[in-house]
Coordinates of C-alpha atoms and ligand atoms in Angstrom, one line a residue:
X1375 CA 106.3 13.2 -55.7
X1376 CA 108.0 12.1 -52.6
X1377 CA 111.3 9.8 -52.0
X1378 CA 111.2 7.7 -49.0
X1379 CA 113.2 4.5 -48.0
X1380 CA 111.6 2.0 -47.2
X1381 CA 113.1 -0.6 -44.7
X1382 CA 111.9 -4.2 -44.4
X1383 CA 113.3 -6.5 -41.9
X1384 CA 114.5 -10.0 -41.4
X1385 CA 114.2 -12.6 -39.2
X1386 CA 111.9 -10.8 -36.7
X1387 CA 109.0 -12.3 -38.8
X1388 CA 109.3 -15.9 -37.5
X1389 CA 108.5 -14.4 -34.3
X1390 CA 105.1 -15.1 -32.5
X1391 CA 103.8 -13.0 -29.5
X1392 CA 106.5 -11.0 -28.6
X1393 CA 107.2 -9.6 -32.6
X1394 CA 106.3 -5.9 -30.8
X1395 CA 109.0 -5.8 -29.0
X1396 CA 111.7 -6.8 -31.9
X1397 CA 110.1 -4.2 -34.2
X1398 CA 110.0 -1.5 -31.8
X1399 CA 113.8 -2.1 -30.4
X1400 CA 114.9 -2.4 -34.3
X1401 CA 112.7 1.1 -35.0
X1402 CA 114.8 2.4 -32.2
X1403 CA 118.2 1.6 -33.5
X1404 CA 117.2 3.1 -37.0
X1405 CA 116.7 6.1 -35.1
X1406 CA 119.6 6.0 -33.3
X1407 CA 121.6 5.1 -36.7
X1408 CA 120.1 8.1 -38.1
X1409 CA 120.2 10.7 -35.4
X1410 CA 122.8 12.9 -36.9
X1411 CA 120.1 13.3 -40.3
X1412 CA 116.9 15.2 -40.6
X1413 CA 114.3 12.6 -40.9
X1414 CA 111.4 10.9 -39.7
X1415 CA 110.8 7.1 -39.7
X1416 CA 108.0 5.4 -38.9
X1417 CA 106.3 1.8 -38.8
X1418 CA 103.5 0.6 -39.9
X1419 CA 102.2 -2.8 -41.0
X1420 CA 105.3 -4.6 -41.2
X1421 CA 107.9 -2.0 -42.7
X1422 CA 110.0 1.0 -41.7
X1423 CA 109.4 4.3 -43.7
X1424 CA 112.5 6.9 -43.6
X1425 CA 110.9 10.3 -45.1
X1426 CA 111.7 13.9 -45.2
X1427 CA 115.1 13.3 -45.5
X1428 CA 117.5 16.0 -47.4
X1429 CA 118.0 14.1 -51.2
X1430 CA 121.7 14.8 -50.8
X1431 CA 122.0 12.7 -47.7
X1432 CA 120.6 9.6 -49.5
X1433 CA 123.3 7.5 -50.2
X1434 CA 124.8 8.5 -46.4
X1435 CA 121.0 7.1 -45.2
X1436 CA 121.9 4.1 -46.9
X1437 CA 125.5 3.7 -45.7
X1438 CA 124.2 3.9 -42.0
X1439 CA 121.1 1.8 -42.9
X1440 CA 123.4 -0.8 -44.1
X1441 CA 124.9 -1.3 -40.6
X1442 CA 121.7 -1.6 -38.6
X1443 CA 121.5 -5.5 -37.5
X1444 CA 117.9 -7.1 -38.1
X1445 CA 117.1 -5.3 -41.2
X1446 CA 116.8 -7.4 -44.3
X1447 CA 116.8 -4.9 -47.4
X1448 CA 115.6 -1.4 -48.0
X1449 CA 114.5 0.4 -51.4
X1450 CA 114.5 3.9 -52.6
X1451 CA 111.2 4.5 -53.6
X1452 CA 108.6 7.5 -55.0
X1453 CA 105.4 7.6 -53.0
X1454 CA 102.1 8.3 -54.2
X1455 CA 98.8 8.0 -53.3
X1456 CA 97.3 5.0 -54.0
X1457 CA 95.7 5.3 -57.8
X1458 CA 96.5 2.5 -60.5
X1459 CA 96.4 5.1 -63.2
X1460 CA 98.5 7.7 -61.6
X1461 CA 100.4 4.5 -60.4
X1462 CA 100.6 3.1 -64.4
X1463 CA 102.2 6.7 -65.3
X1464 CA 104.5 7.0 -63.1
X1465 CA 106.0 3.4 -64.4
X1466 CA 105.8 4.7 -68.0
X1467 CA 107.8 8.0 -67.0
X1468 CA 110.4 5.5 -65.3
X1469 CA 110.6 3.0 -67.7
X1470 CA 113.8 2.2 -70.2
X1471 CA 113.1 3.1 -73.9
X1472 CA 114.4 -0.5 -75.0
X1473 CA 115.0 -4.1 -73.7
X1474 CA 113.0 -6.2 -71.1
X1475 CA 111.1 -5.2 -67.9
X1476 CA 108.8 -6.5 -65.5
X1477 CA 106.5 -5.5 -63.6
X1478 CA 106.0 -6.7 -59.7
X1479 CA 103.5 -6.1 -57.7
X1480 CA 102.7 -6.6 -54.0
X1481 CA 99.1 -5.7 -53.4
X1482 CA 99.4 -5.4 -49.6
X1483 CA 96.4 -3.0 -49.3
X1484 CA 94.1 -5.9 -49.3
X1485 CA 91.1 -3.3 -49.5
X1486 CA 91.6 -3.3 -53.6
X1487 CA 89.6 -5.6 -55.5
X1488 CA 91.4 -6.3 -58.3
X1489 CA 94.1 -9.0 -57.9
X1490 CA 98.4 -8.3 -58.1
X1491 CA 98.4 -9.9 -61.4
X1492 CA 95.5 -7.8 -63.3
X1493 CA 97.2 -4.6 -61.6
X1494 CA 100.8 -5.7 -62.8
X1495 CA 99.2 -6.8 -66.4
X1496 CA 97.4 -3.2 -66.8
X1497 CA 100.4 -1.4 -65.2
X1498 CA 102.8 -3.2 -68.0
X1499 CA 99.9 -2.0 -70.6
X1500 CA 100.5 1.5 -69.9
X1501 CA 104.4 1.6 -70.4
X1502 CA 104.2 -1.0 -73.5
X1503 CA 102.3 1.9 -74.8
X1504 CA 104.9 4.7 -73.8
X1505 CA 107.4 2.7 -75.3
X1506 CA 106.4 0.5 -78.3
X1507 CA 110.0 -1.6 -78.0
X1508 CA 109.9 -2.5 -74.9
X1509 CA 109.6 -6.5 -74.3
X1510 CA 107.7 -8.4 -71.1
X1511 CA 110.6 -10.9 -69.7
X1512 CA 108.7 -12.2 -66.3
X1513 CA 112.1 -14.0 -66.3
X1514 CA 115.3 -12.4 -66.6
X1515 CA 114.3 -8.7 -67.1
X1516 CA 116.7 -6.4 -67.8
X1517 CA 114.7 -3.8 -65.5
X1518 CA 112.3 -4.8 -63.1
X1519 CA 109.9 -1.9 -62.0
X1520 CA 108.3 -2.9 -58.2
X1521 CA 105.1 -1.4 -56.7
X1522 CA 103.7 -2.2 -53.6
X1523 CA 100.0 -1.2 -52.5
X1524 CA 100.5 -0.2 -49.0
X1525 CA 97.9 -0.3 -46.2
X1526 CA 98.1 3.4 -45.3
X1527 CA 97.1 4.3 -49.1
X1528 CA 99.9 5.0 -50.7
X1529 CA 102.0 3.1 -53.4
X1530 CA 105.2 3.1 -53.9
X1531 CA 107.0 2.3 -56.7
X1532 CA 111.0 1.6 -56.4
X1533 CA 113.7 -0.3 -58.8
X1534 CA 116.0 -1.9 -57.1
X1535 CA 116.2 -3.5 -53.5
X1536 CA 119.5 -3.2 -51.2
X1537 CA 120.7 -5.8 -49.2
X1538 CA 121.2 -5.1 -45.6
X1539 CA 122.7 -7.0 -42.8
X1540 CA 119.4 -9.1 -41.9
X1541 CA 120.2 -11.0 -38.4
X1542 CA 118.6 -9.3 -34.5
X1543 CA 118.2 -6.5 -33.5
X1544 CA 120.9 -5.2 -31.0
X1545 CA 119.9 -5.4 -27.6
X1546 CA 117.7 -8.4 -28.1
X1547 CA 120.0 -10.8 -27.0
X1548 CA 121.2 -9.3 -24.0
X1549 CA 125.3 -8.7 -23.8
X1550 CA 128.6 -10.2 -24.3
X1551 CA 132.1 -9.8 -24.1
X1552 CA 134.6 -10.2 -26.8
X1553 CA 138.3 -11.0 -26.9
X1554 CA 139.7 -8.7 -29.2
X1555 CA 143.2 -8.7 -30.7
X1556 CA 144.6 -7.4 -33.4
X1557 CA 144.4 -9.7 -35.2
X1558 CA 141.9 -11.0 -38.5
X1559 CA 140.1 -13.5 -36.2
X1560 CA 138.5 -11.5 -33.3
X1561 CA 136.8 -8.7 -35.2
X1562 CA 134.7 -10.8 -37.3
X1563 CA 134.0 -13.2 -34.2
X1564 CA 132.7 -10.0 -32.6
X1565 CA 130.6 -8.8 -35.8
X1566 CA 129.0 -12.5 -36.2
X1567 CA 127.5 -12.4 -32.4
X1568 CA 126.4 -8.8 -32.9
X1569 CA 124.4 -9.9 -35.8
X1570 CA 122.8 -12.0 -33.7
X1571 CA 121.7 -9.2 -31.3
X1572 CA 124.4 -9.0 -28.7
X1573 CA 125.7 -5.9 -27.2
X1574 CA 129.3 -6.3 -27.0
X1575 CA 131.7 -5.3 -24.9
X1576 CA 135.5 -6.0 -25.6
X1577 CA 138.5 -7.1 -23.3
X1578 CA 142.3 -6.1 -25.2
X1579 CA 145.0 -8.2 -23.0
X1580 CA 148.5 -6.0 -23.7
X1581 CA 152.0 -6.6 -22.8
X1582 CA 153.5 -2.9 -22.5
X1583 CA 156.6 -2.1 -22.9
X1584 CA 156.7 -5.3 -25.0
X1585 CA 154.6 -4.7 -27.4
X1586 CA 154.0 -0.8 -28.1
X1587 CA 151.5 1.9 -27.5
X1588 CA 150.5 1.5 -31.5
X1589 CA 149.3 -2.5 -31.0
X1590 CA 146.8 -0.7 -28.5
X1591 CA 145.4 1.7 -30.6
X1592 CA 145.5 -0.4 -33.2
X1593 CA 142.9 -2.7 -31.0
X1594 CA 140.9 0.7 -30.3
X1595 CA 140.5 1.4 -34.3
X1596 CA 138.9 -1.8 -34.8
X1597 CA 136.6 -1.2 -31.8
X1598 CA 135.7 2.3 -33.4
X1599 CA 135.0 0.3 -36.9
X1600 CA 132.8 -2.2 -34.7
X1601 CA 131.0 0.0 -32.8
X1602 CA 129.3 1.4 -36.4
X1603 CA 127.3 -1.7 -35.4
X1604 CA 126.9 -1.9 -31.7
X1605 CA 126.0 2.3 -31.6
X1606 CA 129.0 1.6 -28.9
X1607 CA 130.7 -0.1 -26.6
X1608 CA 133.5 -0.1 -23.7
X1609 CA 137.0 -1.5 -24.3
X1610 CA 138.9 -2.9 -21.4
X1611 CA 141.9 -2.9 -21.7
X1612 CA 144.1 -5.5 -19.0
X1613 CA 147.5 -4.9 -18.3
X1614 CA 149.2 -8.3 -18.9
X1615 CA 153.4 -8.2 -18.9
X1616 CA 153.2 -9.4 -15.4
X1617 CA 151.6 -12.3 -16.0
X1618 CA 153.0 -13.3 -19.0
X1619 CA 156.6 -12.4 -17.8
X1620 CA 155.9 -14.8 -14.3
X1621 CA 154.3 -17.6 -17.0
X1622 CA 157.7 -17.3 -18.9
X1623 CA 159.9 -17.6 -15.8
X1624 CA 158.0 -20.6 -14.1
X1625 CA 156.4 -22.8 -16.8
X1626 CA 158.1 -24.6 -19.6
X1627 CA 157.7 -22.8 -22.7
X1628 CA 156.2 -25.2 -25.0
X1629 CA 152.9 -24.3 -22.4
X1630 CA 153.1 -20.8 -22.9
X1631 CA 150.5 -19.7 -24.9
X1632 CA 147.9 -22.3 -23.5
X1633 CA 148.2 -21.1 -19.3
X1634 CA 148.4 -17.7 -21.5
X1635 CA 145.0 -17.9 -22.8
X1636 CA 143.9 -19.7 -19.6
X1637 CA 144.6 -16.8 -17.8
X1638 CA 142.8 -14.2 -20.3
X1639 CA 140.1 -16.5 -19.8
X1640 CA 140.0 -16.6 -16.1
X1641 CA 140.4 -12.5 -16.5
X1642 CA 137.9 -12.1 -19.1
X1643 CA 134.9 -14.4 -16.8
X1644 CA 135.5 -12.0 -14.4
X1645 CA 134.8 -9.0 -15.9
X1646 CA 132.0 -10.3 -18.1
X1647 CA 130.1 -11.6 -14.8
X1648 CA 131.0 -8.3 -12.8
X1649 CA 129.6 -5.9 -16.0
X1650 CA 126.4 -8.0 -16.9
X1651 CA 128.1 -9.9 -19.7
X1652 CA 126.6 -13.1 -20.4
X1653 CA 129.0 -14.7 -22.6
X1654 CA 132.7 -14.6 -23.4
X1655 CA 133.8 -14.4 -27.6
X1656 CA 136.5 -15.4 -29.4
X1657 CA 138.1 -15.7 -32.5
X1658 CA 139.3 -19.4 -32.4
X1659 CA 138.6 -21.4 -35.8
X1660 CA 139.6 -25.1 -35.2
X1661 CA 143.0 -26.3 -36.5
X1662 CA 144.4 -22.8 -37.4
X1663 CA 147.1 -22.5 -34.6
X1664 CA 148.5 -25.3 -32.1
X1665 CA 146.2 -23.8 -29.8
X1666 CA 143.0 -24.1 -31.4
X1667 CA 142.9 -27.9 -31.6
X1668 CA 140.1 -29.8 -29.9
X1669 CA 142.7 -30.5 -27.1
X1670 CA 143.7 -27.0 -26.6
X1671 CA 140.2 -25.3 -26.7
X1672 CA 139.4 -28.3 -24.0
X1673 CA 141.9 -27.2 -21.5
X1674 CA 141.8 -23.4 -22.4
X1675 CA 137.8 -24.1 -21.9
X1676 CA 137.8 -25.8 -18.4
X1677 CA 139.1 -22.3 -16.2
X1678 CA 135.3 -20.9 -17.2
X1679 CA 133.7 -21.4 -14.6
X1680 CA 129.9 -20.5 -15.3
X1681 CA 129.7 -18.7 -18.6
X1682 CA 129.2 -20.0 -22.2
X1683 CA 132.0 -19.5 -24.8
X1684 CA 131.0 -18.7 -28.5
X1685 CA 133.2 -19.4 -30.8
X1686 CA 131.3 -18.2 -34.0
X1687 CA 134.2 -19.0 -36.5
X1688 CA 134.9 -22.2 -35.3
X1689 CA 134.2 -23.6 -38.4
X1690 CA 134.7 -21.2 -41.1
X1691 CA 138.3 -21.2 -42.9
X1692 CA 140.5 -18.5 -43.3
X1693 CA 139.7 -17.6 -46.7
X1694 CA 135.9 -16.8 -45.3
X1695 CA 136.6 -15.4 -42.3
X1696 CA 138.9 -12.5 -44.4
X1697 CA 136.0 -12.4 -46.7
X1698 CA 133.9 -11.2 -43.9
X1699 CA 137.0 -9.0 -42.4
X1700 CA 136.7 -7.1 -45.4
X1701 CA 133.4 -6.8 -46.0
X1702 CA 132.9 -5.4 -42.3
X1703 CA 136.2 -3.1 -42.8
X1704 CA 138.3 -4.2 -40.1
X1705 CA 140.6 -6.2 -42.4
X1706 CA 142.8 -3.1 -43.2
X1707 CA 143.6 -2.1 -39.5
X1708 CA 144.0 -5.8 -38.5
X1709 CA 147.0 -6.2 -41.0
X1710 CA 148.6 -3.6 -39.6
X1711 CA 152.1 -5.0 -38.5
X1712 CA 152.0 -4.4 -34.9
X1713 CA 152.6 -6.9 -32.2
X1714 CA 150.2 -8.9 -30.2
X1715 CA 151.0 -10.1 -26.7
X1716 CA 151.2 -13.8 -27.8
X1717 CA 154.2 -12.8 -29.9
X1718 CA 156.1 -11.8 -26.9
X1719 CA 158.1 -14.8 -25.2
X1720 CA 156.7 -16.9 -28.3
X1721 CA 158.0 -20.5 -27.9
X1722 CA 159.3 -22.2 -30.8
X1723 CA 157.4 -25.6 -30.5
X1724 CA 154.0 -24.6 -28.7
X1725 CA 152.3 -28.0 -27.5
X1726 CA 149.9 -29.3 -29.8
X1727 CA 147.7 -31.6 -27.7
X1728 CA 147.9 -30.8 -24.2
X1729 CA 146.9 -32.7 -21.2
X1730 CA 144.6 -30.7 -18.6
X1731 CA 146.9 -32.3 -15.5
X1732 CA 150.2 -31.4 -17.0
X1733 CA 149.5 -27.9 -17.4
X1734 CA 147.4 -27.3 -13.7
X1735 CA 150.9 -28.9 -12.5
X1736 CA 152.9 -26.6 -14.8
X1737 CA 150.5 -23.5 -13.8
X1738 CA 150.7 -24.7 -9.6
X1739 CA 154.5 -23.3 -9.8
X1740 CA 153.3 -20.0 -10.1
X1741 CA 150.8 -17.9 -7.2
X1742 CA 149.1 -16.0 -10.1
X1743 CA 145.7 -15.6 -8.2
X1744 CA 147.3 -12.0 -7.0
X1745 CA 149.1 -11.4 -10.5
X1746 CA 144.9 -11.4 -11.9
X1747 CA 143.3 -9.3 -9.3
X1748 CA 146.4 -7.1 -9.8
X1749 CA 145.9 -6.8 -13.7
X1750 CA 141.7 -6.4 -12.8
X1751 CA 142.4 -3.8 -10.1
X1752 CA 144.7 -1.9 -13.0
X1753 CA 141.7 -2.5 -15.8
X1754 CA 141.5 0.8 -17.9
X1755 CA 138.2 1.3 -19.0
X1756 CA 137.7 3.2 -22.8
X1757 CA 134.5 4.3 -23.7
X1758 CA 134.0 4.2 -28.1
X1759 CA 130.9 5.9 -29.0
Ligands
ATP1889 P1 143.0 -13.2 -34.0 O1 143.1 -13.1 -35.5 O2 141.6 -12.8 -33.5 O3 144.1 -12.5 -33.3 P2 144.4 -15.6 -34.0 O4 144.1 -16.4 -35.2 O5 145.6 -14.8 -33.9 O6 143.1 -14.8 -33.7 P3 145.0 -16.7 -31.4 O7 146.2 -15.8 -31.3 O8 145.1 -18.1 -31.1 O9 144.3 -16.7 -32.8 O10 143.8 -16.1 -30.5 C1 142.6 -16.8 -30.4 C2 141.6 -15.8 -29.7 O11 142.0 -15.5 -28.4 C3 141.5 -14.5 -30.5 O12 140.6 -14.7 -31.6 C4 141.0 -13.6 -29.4 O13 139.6 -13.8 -29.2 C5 141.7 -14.1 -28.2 N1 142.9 -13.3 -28.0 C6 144.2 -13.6 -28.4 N2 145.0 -12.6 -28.0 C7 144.3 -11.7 -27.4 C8 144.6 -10.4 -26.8 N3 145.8 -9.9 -26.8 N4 143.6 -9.7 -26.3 C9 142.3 -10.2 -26.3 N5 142.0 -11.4 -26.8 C10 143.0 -12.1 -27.4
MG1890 MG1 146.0 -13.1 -33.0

């Protein structure tokens, strides 16, 4: 008897005419999840069937499957060919001695005349017989035993079903590019818009000498942990102490931070539009910093000139958005205590509400239209696989 996984996917079903495409682009990612294992996996009718795989690798399969965007669950199951007696058996031999069970059955194989609930009912005859204390609980069973009658006749009968990801497949929704700190924040926003089937780039703004070599690598650690999603991406990463150091000599401080982020905007639009990026990412959650109120996301906003911003935490609390961190595992290496760029030259009392005109004024003292091309021209490009 054989083990297989079998992979069943997500949203791709509300899909109409073009539901080819989605399932051949997500059958492509498995492979490329996969392509370090021996295996085959193959479509038909709906689901994705990984076989031939080495048993030790299983729960490996798994970890990689688990990371593949668009997929909804996935079972390890024994195939057989497609005979309700051998099918029955196999149950028994699989069955707990004691305690409750169930039996499901998906009769997909539309071909067989009797119905799902005849097969289950005969199915749940043969291991009440195996094991005379065994109970039926169609409710809360303490094991449920699932088979599925499958087109290409074979059955497969499996125990438990792991979650995936669920979400688009990556590449479906063309690409984007993310503004990744260090920080809790970015990683998840990045995660939540590859879910929905962006490729994503990612833009790292730092401030060398004044904040070190480590806060870098730091960003480039989390891009490793988020390329387990993507397959991979580029990081580019914008040299930004001269920009920051001209905002801190010509602009009051309590504007800092917002012609800061105005300027990684302006930076970040560029780059997107010149690499085929079709949306800018960030990690802003309303009313978690002065600079993530409605007023300061308004004036940070207006220097985009043509692309959308997402903003996928925008309004998910802290508490969530860690949740997330963790389960993605990027929280670790995003609580690591180096410095980001906004902690250099930090004022003390930030404005809370600015007003657009004051800060163009504020941001007229300075000619940083050749500090930006500068910090493009001196881009450094790293390539995560
Ligand atoms: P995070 O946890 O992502 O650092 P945060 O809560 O610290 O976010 P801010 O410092 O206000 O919030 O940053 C808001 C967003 O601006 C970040 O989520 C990120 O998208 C972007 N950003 C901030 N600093 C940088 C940087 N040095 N490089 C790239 N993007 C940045
Ligand atoms: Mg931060």
């Amino acid at each position: 008897m054989e083990k297989v996984i079998l992979l069943r996917y997500g949203e791709i079903y509300l899909k109409g005419k073009n539901r080819g495409y989605f399932e051949r682009l997500l059958l492509a990612n498995c492979k490329k999840a996969l392509q370090n294992y021996q295996c085959e996996i193959t479509k038909s009718f709906g689901r994705y069937y990984v076989e031939n795989f080495d048993i030790l690798e299983t729960d490996e399969i798994i970890e990689k499957l688990k990371k593949v965007s668009g997929l909804h669950s996935l079972m390890v199951a024994n195939k057989i060919p497609t005979d309700l007696n051998e099918v029955a058996k196999l149950c028994a031999e699989a069955a707990n001695d004691e305690g409750t069970f169930r039996i499901s059955v998906n009769r997909a194989d539309k071909t067989i005349a009797s119905s799902s609930p005849e097969m289950a009912a005969y199915i749940g005859g043969v291991v009440l017989e195996k094991h005379p204390k065994l109970k039926v609980d169609l409710k809360r069973p303490d094991q449920e035993i699932n088979v599925e009658f499958r087109e290409n006749g074979f059955s497969y009968v499996y125990f438990k079903s792991i979650p995936c990801l669920r979400g688009m497949p990556i590449g479906s929704s063309g690409k984007g590019l993310c503004l990744l700190s260090g920080g809790i924040d970015s990683p998840v926003a990045y995660f939540r818009m590859a879910k929905r089937g962006m490729h994503i780039d990612a833009v790292h703004f730092h401030s060398f000498p004044y904040t070190s070599l480590m806060a870098k690598e730091k960003v480039l650690d989390l891009a490793k942990i988020l390329a387990e999603y993507t397959g991979q991406m580029r990081v580019y990463v914008v040299p930004f102490t001269d920009i920051q150091r001209e905002i801190h000599e010509k602009c009051p401080a309590e504007y800092m931070i917002t012609i800061m982020r105005r300027m990684m905007m302006r930076i970040a639009e560029r780059l997107a539009t010149k690499n085929g990026c079709l949306s800018l990412i960030t990690g802003e959650s309303l009313a978690q910093v002065a600079s993530q109120t409605q007023e300061s996301i308004t004036v940070t906003n207006s220097v985009i000139e043509r692309l959308p911003v997402f903003r996928p935490l925008i309004g998910m609390d802290k508490e969530e958005i860690i949740e997330t961190a963790r389960e993605i595992g990027t929280f670790e290496t995003s609580i690591l205590p180096y410095e980001d760029c906004c902690t250099v030259f930090l004022p003390k009392n930030p404005v809370i509400r600015p007003k657009l005109e004051d800060i163009v004024a504020a941001e007229n003292k300075m000619d940083y239209e050749p500090l930006l091309q500068s910090a493009l021209d001196n881009t450094e490009i790293v390539y995560i696989e």
